[in-house]
PDB file of C-alpha atoms and ligand atoms in Angstrom:
ATOM      1  CA  UNK A   1       0.012   0.480   0.310  1.00  0.00           C
ATOM      2  CA  UNK A   2       1.290   3.487  -0.634  1.00  0.00           C
ATOM      3  CA  UNK A   3       2.415   4.806   2.854  1.00  0.00           C
ATOM      4  CA  UNK A   4       1.117   8.286   2.147  1.00  0.00           C
ATOM      5  CA  UNK A   5      -2.434   6.436   1.781  1.00  0.00           C
ATOM      6  CA  UNK A   6      -2.598   4.998   5.334  1.00  0.00           C
ATOM      7  CA  UNK A   7      -5.741   6.434   6.485  1.00  0.00           C
ATOM      8  CA  UNK A   8      -4.998   5.160   9.841  1.00  0.00           C
ATOM      9  CA  UNK A   9      -2.358   7.164  10.702  1.00  0.00           C
ATOM     10  CA  UNK A  10      -3.211  10.300   8.795  1.00  0.00           C
ATOM     11  CA  UNK A  11      -2.040  11.052   5.207  1.00  0.00           C
ATOM     12  CA  UNK A  12       1.171  12.581   6.043  1.00  0.00           C
ATOM     13  CA  UNK A  13       2.134  10.619   8.946  1.00  0.00           C
ATOM     14  CA  UNK A  14       4.110   7.806   7.100  1.00  0.00           C
ATOM     15  CA  UNK A  15       6.391  10.250   5.618  1.00  0.00           C
ATOM     16  CA  UNK A  16       8.661   9.384   8.798  1.00  0.00           C
ATOM     17  CA  UNK A  17       9.178   6.253   7.446  1.00  0.00           C
ATOM     18  CA  UNK A  18       9.033   7.071   3.771  1.00  0.00           C
ATOM     19  CA  UNK A  19      12.499   6.869   1.833  1.00  0.00           C
ATOM     20  CA  UNK A  20      13.484  10.760   2.626  1.00  0.00           C
ATOM     21  CA  UNK A  21      16.918  11.773   3.331  1.00  0.00           C
ATOM     22  CA  UNK A  22      17.807  12.036   7.031  1.00  0.00           C
ATOM     23  CA  UNK A  23      18.062  15.362   8.222  1.00  0.00           C
ATOM     24  CA  UNK A  24      21.373  15.473   9.931  1.00  0.00           C
ATOM     25  CA  UNK A  25      22.120  17.305  12.901  1.00  0.00           C
ATOM     26  CA  UNK A  26      24.259  20.032  12.243  1.00  0.00           C
ATOM     27  CA  UNK A  27      23.344  20.720   8.561  1.00  0.00           C
ATOM     28  CA  UNK A  28      21.142  23.501   7.069  1.00  0.00           C
ATOM     29  CA  UNK A  29      18.083  22.654   4.547  1.00  0.00           C
ATOM     30  CA  UNK A  30      17.479  25.436   2.141  1.00  0.00           C
ATOM     31  CA  UNK A  31      13.717  25.027   1.298  1.00  0.00           C
ATOM     32  CA  UNK A  32      11.321  26.431  -1.179  1.00  0.00           C
ATOM     33  CA  UNK A  33       7.815  27.170   0.474  1.00  0.00           C
ATOM     34  CA  UNK A  34       6.191  27.613  -2.973  1.00  0.00           C
ATOM     35  CA  UNK A  35       3.905  30.609  -3.995  1.00  0.00           C
ATOM     36  CA  UNK A  36       1.811  30.686  -0.980  1.00  0.00           C
ATOM     37  CA  UNK A  37      -0.808  27.985  -1.267  1.00  0.00           C
ATOM     38  CA  UNK A  38      -0.047  25.025   1.367  1.00  0.00           C
ATOM     39  CA  UNK A  39      -0.659  22.414  -1.098  1.00  0.00           C
ATOM     40  CA  UNK A  40       1.981  23.651  -3.461  1.00  0.00           C
ATOM     41  CA  UNK A  41       4.522  22.559  -0.959  1.00  0.00           C
ATOM     42  CA  UNK A  42       6.597  19.617  -1.815  1.00  0.00           C
ATOM     43  CA  UNK A  43       6.854  16.530   0.223  1.00  0.00           C
ATOM     44  CA  UNK A  44      10.687  17.060   0.786  1.00  0.00           C
ATOM     45  CA  UNK A  45       9.791  20.237   2.322  1.00  0.00           C
ATOM     46  CA  UNK A  46       6.758  19.042   4.385  1.00  0.00           C
ATOM     47  CA  UNK A  47       9.519  16.037   5.644  1.00  0.00           C
ATOM     48  CA  UNK A  48      11.945  18.786   6.386  1.00  0.00           C
ATOM     49  CA  UNK A  49       9.786  20.973   8.524  1.00  0.00           C
ATOM     50  CA  UNK A  50       8.722  18.016  10.262  1.00  0.00           C
ATOM     51  CA  UNK A  51      12.590  17.305  11.515  1.00  0.00           C
ATOM     52  CA  UNK A  52      13.713  20.611  11.711  1.00  0.00           C
ATOM     53  CA  UNK A  53      15.117  22.072  15.066  1.00  0.00           C
ATOM     54  CA  UNK A  54      15.051  25.619  13.831  1.00  0.00           C
ATOM     55  CA  UNK A  55      13.314  26.824  11.160  1.00  0.00           C
ATOM     56  CA  UNK A  56      14.573  30.190   9.996  1.00  0.00           C
ATOM     57  CA  UNK A  57      11.437  31.761   7.584  1.00  0.00           C
ATOM     58  CA  UNK A  58      10.874  34.723   5.134  1.00  0.00           C
ATOM     59  CA  UNK A  59       8.145  36.999   5.445  1.00  0.00           C
ATOM     60  CA  UNK A  60       6.101  35.840   2.523  1.00  0.00           C
ATOM     61  CA  UNK A  61       5.578  32.277   4.006  1.00  0.00           C
ATOM     62  CA  UNK A  62       2.447  31.476   5.708  1.00  0.00           C
ATOM     63  CA  UNK A  63       1.311  30.681   9.461  1.00  0.00           C
ATOM     64  CA  UNK A  64      -0.170  27.449   7.812  1.00  0.00           C
ATOM     65  CA  UNK A  65       3.270  26.233   6.083  1.00  0.00           C
ATOM     66  CA  UNK A  66       5.046  27.190   9.583  1.00  0.00           C
ATOM     67  CA  UNK A  67       2.408  25.148  11.510  1.00  0.00           C
ATOM     68  CA  UNK A  68       3.916  21.878   9.771  1.00  0.00           C
ATOM     69  CA  UNK A  69       6.991  22.718  11.597  1.00  0.00           C
ATOM     70  CA  UNK A  70       7.919  20.113  14.194  1.00  0.00           C
ATOM     71  CA  UNK A  71       6.224  20.897  17.473  1.00  0.00           C
ATOM     72  CA  UNK A  72       8.882  22.434  19.979  1.00  0.00           C
ATOM     73  CA  UNK A  73      10.939  23.629  16.639  1.00  0.00           C
ATOM     74  CA  UNK A  74      12.324  27.030  17.043  1.00  0.00           C
ATOM     75  CA  UNK A  75      11.076  29.501  14.455  1.00  0.00           C
ATOM     76  CA  UNK A  76      13.201  32.520  13.559  1.00  0.00           C
ATOM     77  CA  UNK A  77      11.700  35.069  11.322  1.00  0.00           C
ATOM     78  CA  UNK A  78      14.212  36.632   9.199  1.00  0.00           C
ATOM     79  CA  UNK A  79      12.136  39.479   7.667  1.00  0.00           C
ATOM     80  CA  UNK A  80      12.981  40.761   4.438  1.00  0.00           C
ATOM     81  CA  UNK A  81      10.246  41.134   1.819  1.00  0.00           C
ATOM     82  CA  UNK A  82      10.981  40.678  -1.687  1.00  0.00           C
ATOM     83  CA  UNK A  83      12.743  44.179  -3.005  1.00  0.00           C
ATOM     84  CA  UNK A  84      13.336  45.751   0.085  1.00  0.00           C
ATOM     85  CA  UNK A  85      17.105  46.557   0.723  1.00  0.00           C
ATOM     86  CA  UNK A  86      18.511  43.639   2.847  1.00  0.00           C
ATOM     87  CA  UNK A  87      20.990  44.912   4.939  1.00  0.00           C
ATOM     88  CA  UNK A  88      20.090  41.827   7.386  1.00  0.00           C
ATOM     89  CA  UNK A  89      21.445  39.141   5.015  1.00  0.00           C
ATOM     90  CA  UNK A  90      24.747  38.976   6.786  1.00  0.00           C
ATOM     91  CA  UNK A  91      22.660  38.259  10.067  1.00  0.00           C
ATOM     92  CA  UNK A  92      20.651  35.710   8.368  1.00  0.00           C
ATOM     93  CA  UNK A  93      23.723  33.459   7.215  1.00  0.00           C
ATOM     94  CA  UNK A  94      25.325  34.280  10.998  1.00  0.00           C
ATOM     95  CA  UNK A  95      22.261  32.811  12.291  1.00  0.00           C
ATOM     96  CA  UNK A  96      22.368  29.866   9.987  1.00  0.00           C
ATOM     97  CA  UNK A  97      25.834  29.220  10.362  1.00  0.00           C
ATOM     98  CA  UNK A  98      25.564  29.526  14.355  1.00  0.00           C
ATOM     99  CA  UNK A  99      22.650  27.277  14.515  1.00  0.00           C
ATOM    100  CA  UNK A 100      24.239  24.611  12.436  1.00  0.00           C
ATOM    101  CA  UNK A 101      27.487  24.651  14.375  1.00  0.00           C
ATOM    102  CA  UNK A 102      25.615  24.035  17.516  1.00  0.00           C
ATOM    103  CA  UNK A 103      24.196  20.968  16.186  1.00  0.00           C
ATOM    104  CA  UNK A 104      20.914  21.754  15.017  1.00  0.00           C
ATOM    105  CA  UNK A 105      19.022  20.795  12.211  1.00  0.00           C
ATOM    106  CA  UNK A 106      18.693  24.200  10.430  1.00  0.00           C
ATOM    107  CA  UNK A 107      15.772  24.519   7.907  1.00  0.00           C
ATOM    108  CA  UNK A 108      16.019  28.009   6.011  1.00  0.00           C
ATOM    109  CA  UNK A 109      12.447  28.447   4.357  1.00  0.00           C
ATOM    110  CA  UNK A 110      12.068  30.834   1.575  1.00  0.00           C
ATOM    111  CA  UNK A 111       9.009  31.703  -0.502  1.00  0.00           C
ATOM    112  CA  UNK A 112       8.840  30.226  -4.083  1.00  0.00           C
ATOM    113  CA  UNK A 113      12.583  28.539  -5.139  1.00  0.00           C
ATOM    114  CA  UNK A 114      15.403  29.523  -3.383  1.00  0.00           C
ATOM    115  CA  UNK A 115      17.154  29.831  -6.019  1.00  0.00           C
ATOM    116  CA  UNK A 116      14.753  32.292  -8.216  1.00  0.00           C
ATOM    117  CA  UNK A 117      15.539  35.652  -6.930  1.00  0.00           C
ATOM    118  CA  UNK A 118      15.504  34.066  -3.258  1.00  0.00           C
ATOM    119  CA  UNK A 119      19.495  34.765  -2.473  1.00  0.00           C
ATOM    120  CA  UNK A 120      19.829  31.198  -1.776  1.00  0.00           C
ATOM    121  CA  UNK A 121      23.059  30.773  -3.680  1.00  0.00           C
ATOM    122  CA  UNK A 122      24.729  33.689  -1.647  1.00  0.00           C
ATOM    123  CA  UNK A 123      23.482  31.635   1.437  1.00  0.00           C
ATOM    124  CA  UNK A 124      25.037  28.389   0.162  1.00  0.00           C
ATOM    125  CA  UNK A 125      28.207  30.175  -0.300  1.00  0.00           C
ATOM    126  CA  UNK A 126      28.347  31.485   3.182  1.00  0.00           C
ATOM    127  CA  UNK A 127      27.613  28.042   4.707  1.00  0.00           C
ATOM    128  CA  UNK A 128      30.447  26.459   2.008  1.00  0.00           C
ATOM    129  CA  UNK A 129      32.836  28.443   3.218  1.00  0.00           C
ATOM    130  CA  UNK A 130      32.283  27.799   6.910  1.00  0.00           C
ATOM    131  CA  UNK A 131      31.795  24.196   5.976  1.00  0.00           C
ATOM    132  CA  UNK A 132      28.740  23.766   7.029  1.00  0.00           C
ATOM    133  CA  UNK A 133      26.561  21.104   4.798  1.00  0.00           C
ATOM    134  CA  UNK A 134      23.462  21.989   2.909  1.00  0.00           C
ATOM    135  CA  UNK A 135      20.889  20.272   1.031  1.00  0.00           C
ATOM    136  CA  UNK A 136      18.581  22.367  -1.302  1.00  0.00           C
ATOM    137  CA  UNK A 137      14.600  21.745  -1.665  1.00  0.00           C
ATOM    138  CA  UNK A 138      13.198  23.473  -4.775  1.00  0.00           C
ATOM    139  CA  UNK A 139      10.175  24.838  -4.363  1.00  0.00           C
ATOM    140  CA  UNK A 140       7.362  26.145  -6.776  1.00  0.00           C
ATOM    141  CA  UNK A 141       8.513  29.819  -7.755  1.00  0.00           C
ATOM    142  CA  UNK A 142       5.928  32.369  -7.887  1.00  0.00           C
ATOM    143  CA  UNK A 143       6.841  33.418 -11.518  1.00  0.00           C
ATOM    144  CA  UNK A 144       5.600  29.388 -12.490  1.00  0.00           C
ATOM    145  CA  UNK A 145       3.199  28.747  -9.665  1.00  0.00           C
ATOM    146  CA  UNK A 146       1.606  32.258  -9.611  1.00  0.00           C
ATOM    147  CA  UNK A 147       1.053  32.095 -13.797  1.00  0.00           C
ATOM    148  CA  UNK A 148      -0.403  28.373 -13.710  1.00  0.00           C
ATOM    149  CA  UNK A 149      -3.226  29.707 -10.770  1.00  0.00           C
ATOM    150  CA  UNK A 150      -4.285  32.703 -13.130  1.00  0.00           C
ATOM    151  CA  UNK A 151      -4.505  30.567 -16.327  1.00  0.00           C
ATOM    152  CA  UNK A 152      -1.308  31.942 -18.103  1.00  0.00           C
ATOM    153  CA  UNK A 153       0.602  29.274 -19.620  1.00  0.00           C
ATOM    154  CA  UNK A 154       4.453  30.321 -19.304  1.00  0.00           C
ATOM    155  CA  UNK A 155       5.187  28.508 -22.696  1.00  0.00           C
ATOM    156  CA  UNK A 156       2.711  27.870 -25.471  1.00  0.00           C
ATOM    157  CA  UNK A 157       3.365  26.499 -28.979  1.00  0.00           C
ATOM    158  CA  UNK A 158       1.625  29.640 -30.787  1.00  0.00           C
ATOM    159  CA  UNK A 159       2.858  32.209 -28.652  1.00  0.00           C
ATOM    160  CA  UNK A 160       6.489  31.561 -27.460  1.00  0.00           C
ATOM    161  CA  UNK A 161       9.352  28.869 -27.553  1.00  0.00           C
ATOM    162  CA  UNK A 162      11.157  31.202 -24.841  1.00  0.00           C
ATOM    163  CA  UNK A 163      10.646  32.846 -22.013  1.00  0.00           C
ATOM    164  CA  UNK A 164      12.079  35.305 -19.730  1.00  0.00           C
ATOM    165  CA  UNK A 165      12.314  35.769 -16.084  1.00  0.00           C
ATOM    166  CA  UNK A 166      13.685  39.068 -14.482  1.00  0.00           C
ATOM    167  CA  UNK A 167      13.602  41.472 -11.522  1.00  0.00           C
ATOM    168  CA  UNK A 168      12.403  44.811 -11.562  1.00  0.00           C
ATOM    169  CA  UNK A 169      14.563  45.757  -8.193  1.00  0.00           C
ATOM    170  CA  UNK A 170      18.302  45.778  -7.923  1.00  0.00           C
ATOM    171  CA  UNK A 171      19.955  45.229  -4.389  1.00  0.00           C
ATOM    172  CA  UNK A 172      19.099  48.730  -3.248  1.00  0.00           C
ATOM    173  CA  UNK A 173      15.281  48.767  -4.005  1.00  0.00           C
ATOM    174  CA  UNK A 174      16.000  50.888  -7.477  1.00  0.00           C
ATOM    175  CA  UNK A 175      15.129  49.956 -10.789  1.00  0.00           C
ATOM    176  CA  UNK A 176      18.136  47.827 -12.036  1.00  0.00           C
ATOM    177  CA  UNK A 177      19.842  49.818 -14.472  1.00  0.00           C
ATOM    178  CA  UNK A 178      21.984  46.857 -15.003  1.00  0.00           C
ATOM    179  CA  UNK A 179      19.406  45.188 -17.011  1.00  0.00           C
ATOM    180  CA  UNK A 180      19.803  46.181 -20.561  1.00  0.00           C
ATOM    181  CA  UNK A 181      16.481  46.763 -21.216  1.00  0.00           C
ATOM    182  CA  UNK A 182      16.495  46.619 -25.196  1.00  0.00           C
ATOM    183  CA  UNK A 183      17.730  43.300 -25.072  1.00  0.00           C
ATOM    184  CA  UNK A 184      15.065  42.107 -22.555  1.00  0.00           C
ATOM    185  CA  UNK A 185      12.540  43.528 -24.824  1.00  0.00           C
ATOM    186  CA  UNK A 186      14.043  41.387 -27.796  1.00  0.00           C
ATOM    187  CA  UNK A 187      14.750  38.215 -25.769  1.00  0.00           C
ATOM    188  CA  UNK A 188      11.041  36.487 -25.564  1.00  0.00           C
ATOM    189  CA  UNK A 189       7.892  37.352 -26.588  1.00  0.00           C
ATOM    190  CA  UNK A 190       6.745  36.870 -22.732  1.00  0.00           C
ATOM    191  CA  UNK A 191       8.297  38.386 -20.024  1.00  0.00           C
ATOM    192  CA  UNK A 192       7.427  37.294 -16.201  1.00  0.00           C
ATOM    193  CA  UNK A 193       8.647  39.912 -13.861  1.00  0.00           C
ATOM    194  CA  UNK A 194       9.262  39.535 -10.194  1.00  0.00           C
ATOM    195  CA  UNK A 195       9.472  42.581  -7.800  1.00  0.00           C
ATOM    196  CA  UNK A 196       8.656  44.799 -10.534  1.00  0.00           C
ATOM    197  CA  UNK A 197       5.177  46.512  -8.933  1.00  0.00           C
ATOM    198  CA  UNK A 198       6.878  49.772  -7.662  1.00  0.00           C
ATOM    199  CA  UNK A 199       8.918  50.500 -10.960  1.00  0.00           C
ATOM    200  CA  UNK A 200       6.259  49.143 -13.626  1.00  0.00           C
ATOM    201  CA  UNK A 201       5.661  52.373 -15.079  1.00  0.00           C
ATOM    202  CA  UNK A 202       9.694  52.945 -15.790  1.00  0.00           C
ATOM    203  CA  UNK A 203       9.576  49.294 -16.727  1.00  0.00           C
ATOM    204  CA  UNK A 204       6.784  50.049 -19.199  1.00  0.00           C
ATOM    205  CA  UNK A 205       8.317  52.937 -20.800  1.00  0.00           C
ATOM    206  CA  UNK A 206      11.461  51.360 -21.442  1.00  0.00           C
ATOM    207  CA  UNK A 207      10.246  48.595 -22.986  1.00  0.00           C
ATOM    208  CA  UNK A 208       7.962  50.153 -25.266  1.00  0.00           C
ATOM    209  CA  UNK A 209      11.091  52.463 -26.082  1.00  0.00           C
ATOM    210  CA  UNK A 210      12.777  49.316 -26.898  1.00  0.00           C
ATOM    211  CA  UNK A 211      10.336  48.486 -29.467  1.00  0.00           C
ATOM    212  CA  UNK A 212       7.764  46.445 -27.270  1.00  0.00           C
ATOM    213  CA  UNK A 213       4.038  46.962 -28.622  1.00  0.00           C
ATOM    214  CA  UNK A 214       2.167  49.717 -26.262  1.00  0.00           C
ATOM    215  CA  UNK A 215      -1.049  47.405 -26.757  1.00  0.00           C
ATOM    216  CA  UNK A 216       0.449  44.359 -25.650  1.00  0.00           C
ATOM    217  CA  UNK A 217      -1.415  43.059 -22.318  1.00  0.00           C
ATOM    218  CA  UNK A 218       0.003  43.142 -19.271  1.00  0.00           C
ATOM    219  CA  UNK A 219      -1.240  40.946 -16.164  1.00  0.00           C
ATOM    220  CA  UNK A 220      -0.738  41.682 -12.594  1.00  0.00           C
ATOM    221  CA  UNK A 221      -0.892  38.587 -10.424  1.00  0.00           C
ATOM    222  CA  UNK A 222      -1.094  39.295  -6.532  1.00  0.00           C
ATOM    223  CA  UNK A 223      -1.232  37.005  -3.720  1.00  0.00           C
ATOM    224  CA  UNK A 224      -1.115  34.285  -6.251  1.00  0.00           C
ATOM    225  CA  UNK A 225      -2.446  31.154  -5.420  1.00  0.00           C
ATOM    226  CA  UNK A 226      -3.644  32.315  -2.204  1.00  0.00           C
ATOM    227  CA  UNK A 227      -7.455  33.516  -1.381  1.00  0.00           C
ATOM    228  CA  UNK A 228      -6.272  36.742  -1.907  1.00  0.00           C
ATOM    229  CA  UNK A 229      -5.162  35.969  -5.369  1.00  0.00           C
ATOM    230  CA  UNK A 230      -5.856  39.516  -7.692  1.00  0.00           C
ATOM    231  CA  UNK A 231      -6.029  39.372 -11.286  1.00  0.00           C
ATOM    232  CA  UNK A 232      -5.275  42.692 -13.570  1.00  0.00           C
ATOM    233  CA  UNK A 233      -5.130  43.229 -16.938  1.00  0.00           C
ATOM    234  CA  UNK A 234      -4.191  46.207 -18.635  1.00  0.00           C
ATOM    235  CA  UNK A 235      -2.028  47.234 -21.883  1.00  0.00           C
ATOM    236  CA  UNK A 236       1.687  48.017 -21.731  1.00  0.00           C
ATOM    237  CA  UNK A 237       0.598  51.909 -22.446  1.00  0.00           C
ATOM    238  CA  UNK A 238      -1.448  52.047 -19.412  1.00  0.00           C
ATOM    239  CA  UNK A 239       1.047  50.307 -17.459  1.00  0.00           C
ATOM    240  CA  UNK A 240       3.282  53.300 -17.636  1.00  0.00           C
ATOM    241  CA  UNK A 241       0.696  55.106 -15.927  1.00  0.00           C
ATOM    242  CA  UNK A 242       0.190  52.986 -13.085  1.00  0.00           C
ATOM    243  CA  UNK A 243       0.396  54.192 -10.011  1.00  0.00           C
ATOM    244  CA  UNK A 244      -0.413  51.851  -6.828  1.00  0.00           C
ATOM    245  CA  UNK A 245      -0.481  47.974  -7.532  1.00  0.00           C
ATOM    246  CA  UNK A 246      -1.434  45.082  -5.070  1.00  0.00           C
ATOM    247  CA  UNK A 247       1.612  43.439  -3.904  1.00  0.00           C
ATOM    248  CA  UNK A 248       3.356  40.842  -3.578  1.00  0.00           C
ATOM    249  CA  UNK A 249       3.128  40.462  -7.267  1.00  0.00           C
ATOM    250  CA  UNK A 250       4.219  38.762 -10.627  1.00  0.00           C
ATOM    251  CA  UNK A 251       4.094  40.874 -13.605  1.00  0.00           C
ATOM    252  CA  UNK A 252       3.509  39.319 -16.949  1.00  0.00           C
ATOM    253  CA  UNK A 253       3.948  40.758 -20.570  1.00  0.00           C
ATOM    254  CA  UNK A 254       3.203  39.244 -23.685  1.00  0.00           C
ATOM    255  CA  UNK A 255       0.065  37.490 -25.353  1.00  0.00           C
ATOM    256  CA  UNK A 256       0.215  34.724 -22.587  1.00  0.00           C
ATOM    257  CA  UNK A 257      -1.770  37.028 -20.574  1.00  0.00           C
ATOM    258  CA  UNK A 258      -4.983  36.811 -23.005  1.00  0.00           C
ATOM    259  CA  UNK A 259      -5.039  33.159 -22.393  1.00  0.00           C
ATOM    260  CA  UNK A 260      -6.280  33.556 -19.192  1.00  0.00           C
ATOM    261  CA  UNK A 261      -9.671  34.473 -20.791  1.00  0.00           C
ATOM    262  CA  UNK A 262     -10.105  30.924 -21.481  1.00  0.00           C
ATOM    263  CA  UNK A 263      -7.813  29.336 -19.086  1.00  0.00           C
ATOM    264  CA  UNK A 264      -8.118  30.911 -15.532  1.00  0.00           C
ATOM    265  CA  UNK A 265      -9.737  28.386 -13.391  1.00  0.00           C
ATOM    266  CA  UNK A 266      -8.931  29.163 -10.028  1.00  0.00           C
ATOM    267  CA  UNK A 267     -11.647  30.709  -7.824  1.00  0.00           C
ATOM    268  CA  UNK A 268      -9.737  32.324  -5.074  1.00  0.00           C
ATOM    269  CA  UNK A 269     -12.838  33.501  -3.136  1.00  0.00           C
ATOM    270  CA  UNK A 270     -14.016  30.239  -2.884  1.00  0.00           C
ATOM    271  CA  UNK A 271     -10.755  28.394  -2.389  1.00  0.00           C
ATOM    272  CA  UNK A 272     -10.976  28.937   1.528  1.00  0.00           C
ATOM    273  CA  UNK A 273      -6.998  28.645   1.385  1.00  0.00           C
ATOM    274  CA  UNK A 274      -7.620  24.906   1.893  1.00  0.00           C
ATOM    275  CA  UNK A 275      -4.615  23.296  -0.273  1.00  0.00           C
ATOM    276  CA  UNK A 276      -5.016  26.014  -2.901  1.00  0.00           C
TER     277      UNK A 276
HETATM  278  N1  SAH B   1      12.043  32.879  -4.352  1.00  0.00           N
HETATM  279  C1  SAH B   1      10.677  33.424  -4.615  1.00  0.00           C
HETATM  280  C2  SAH B   1      10.781  34.830  -5.043  1.00  0.00           C
HETATM  281  C3  SAH B   1      11.364  35.811  -4.379  1.00  0.00           C
HETATM  282  S1  SAH B   1      11.580  37.564  -4.604  1.00  0.00           S
HETATM  283  C4  SAH B   1      10.188  32.504  -5.891  1.00  0.00           C
HETATM  284  O1  SAH B   1      10.714  31.534  -6.583  1.00  0.00           O
HETATM  285  O2  SAH B   1       8.870  32.614  -5.805  1.00  0.00           O
HETATM  286  C5  SAH B   1       9.646  38.214  -3.952  1.00  0.00           C
HETATM  287  C6  SAH B   1       8.891  38.445  -5.129  1.00  0.00           C
HETATM  288  O3  SAH B   1       8.442  37.141  -5.680  1.00  0.00           O
HETATM  289  C7  SAH B   1       8.012  39.258  -4.793  1.00  0.00           C
HETATM  290  O4  SAH B   1       8.230  40.359  -4.939  1.00  0.00           O
HETATM  291  C8  SAH B   1       6.873  38.619  -5.986  1.00  0.00           C
HETATM  292  O5  SAH B   1       7.129  39.506  -7.288  1.00  0.00           O
HETATM  293  C9  SAH B   1       7.064  37.276  -6.169  1.00  0.00           C
HETATM  294  N2  SAH B   1       6.251  36.938  -5.341  1.00  0.00           N
HETATM  295  C10 SAH B   1       6.486  35.785  -4.170  1.00  0.00           C
HETATM  296  N3  SAH B   1       5.108  35.338  -3.953  1.00  0.00           N
HETATM  297  C11 SAH B   1       3.990  35.741  -4.670  1.00  0.00           C
HETATM  298  C12 SAH B   1       2.971  35.349  -4.812  1.00  0.00           C
HETATM  299  N4  SAH B   1       2.352  34.615  -3.763  1.00  0.00           N
HETATM  300  N5  SAH B   1       1.931  36.001  -5.882  1.00  0.00           N
HETATM  301  C13 SAH B   1       2.908  36.825  -6.439  1.00  0.00           C
HETATM  302  N6  SAH B   1       3.930  37.220  -6.694  1.00  0.00           N
HETATM  303  C14 SAH B   1       4.807  36.656  -5.456  1.00  0.00           C
END
């Protein structure tokens, strides 16, 4: 029998006996929590939460997901909402290293996927430099899961053979000047932007200047996969005039946006937040 279907002990209790890697004391698991809906957590993440001694989590991780942590686990909130300056990054890595060296099983829980605009690489570099062992548990990134919940295929044969993921913020919270906007504009028919709500007007102007059609559709998907999910559609020309947008949001530019007309399936209001 599939151990996950053992109703006598509950659907997930059997994860203890399932063939998951052992969470070794003194190591760090860098885990993606997915975009929000608890049901989008991976089984590996769930297993890690059930065994961690310390959970160091981002602001975007919900209490429902934190509730999967082992009773008695120490929960440490590591601040930092996407896009804001993060002077505290050094403190976070120091905490991870110190807790691991004290012999704890440390689970670093990040929204979405730890390696997608999540600074997971920096944390791994710091752990490697300190000789602390770690494992990466990928998660469903908001730029994939958010699109799915809004009914936008990230790729579709009639629309795009490539897709571009980018951030609308640099390390300081400013519009990333390091981004070569003309190249981004030409890179692919569909652009998926993280942390771009604040600078959307400036980004839209640059994309139009670089040749994207002003009447191209733009979607803002805020609080994706959650009961508070909001979907707003306008054109690139209109995006240049938007002032305040709901956050956290994924912003999509390109024809994929209008596929939501037929594919949108998620009734946020009716979802009750239960398993998305
Ligand atoms: N590692 C994360 C991204 C971290 S950056 C991932 O893979 O998803 C934070 C940005 O992610 C936010 O500014 C927003 O652009 C996006 N984001 C995260 N959760 C979101 C959600 N539920 N809905 C919409 N956007 C989200």
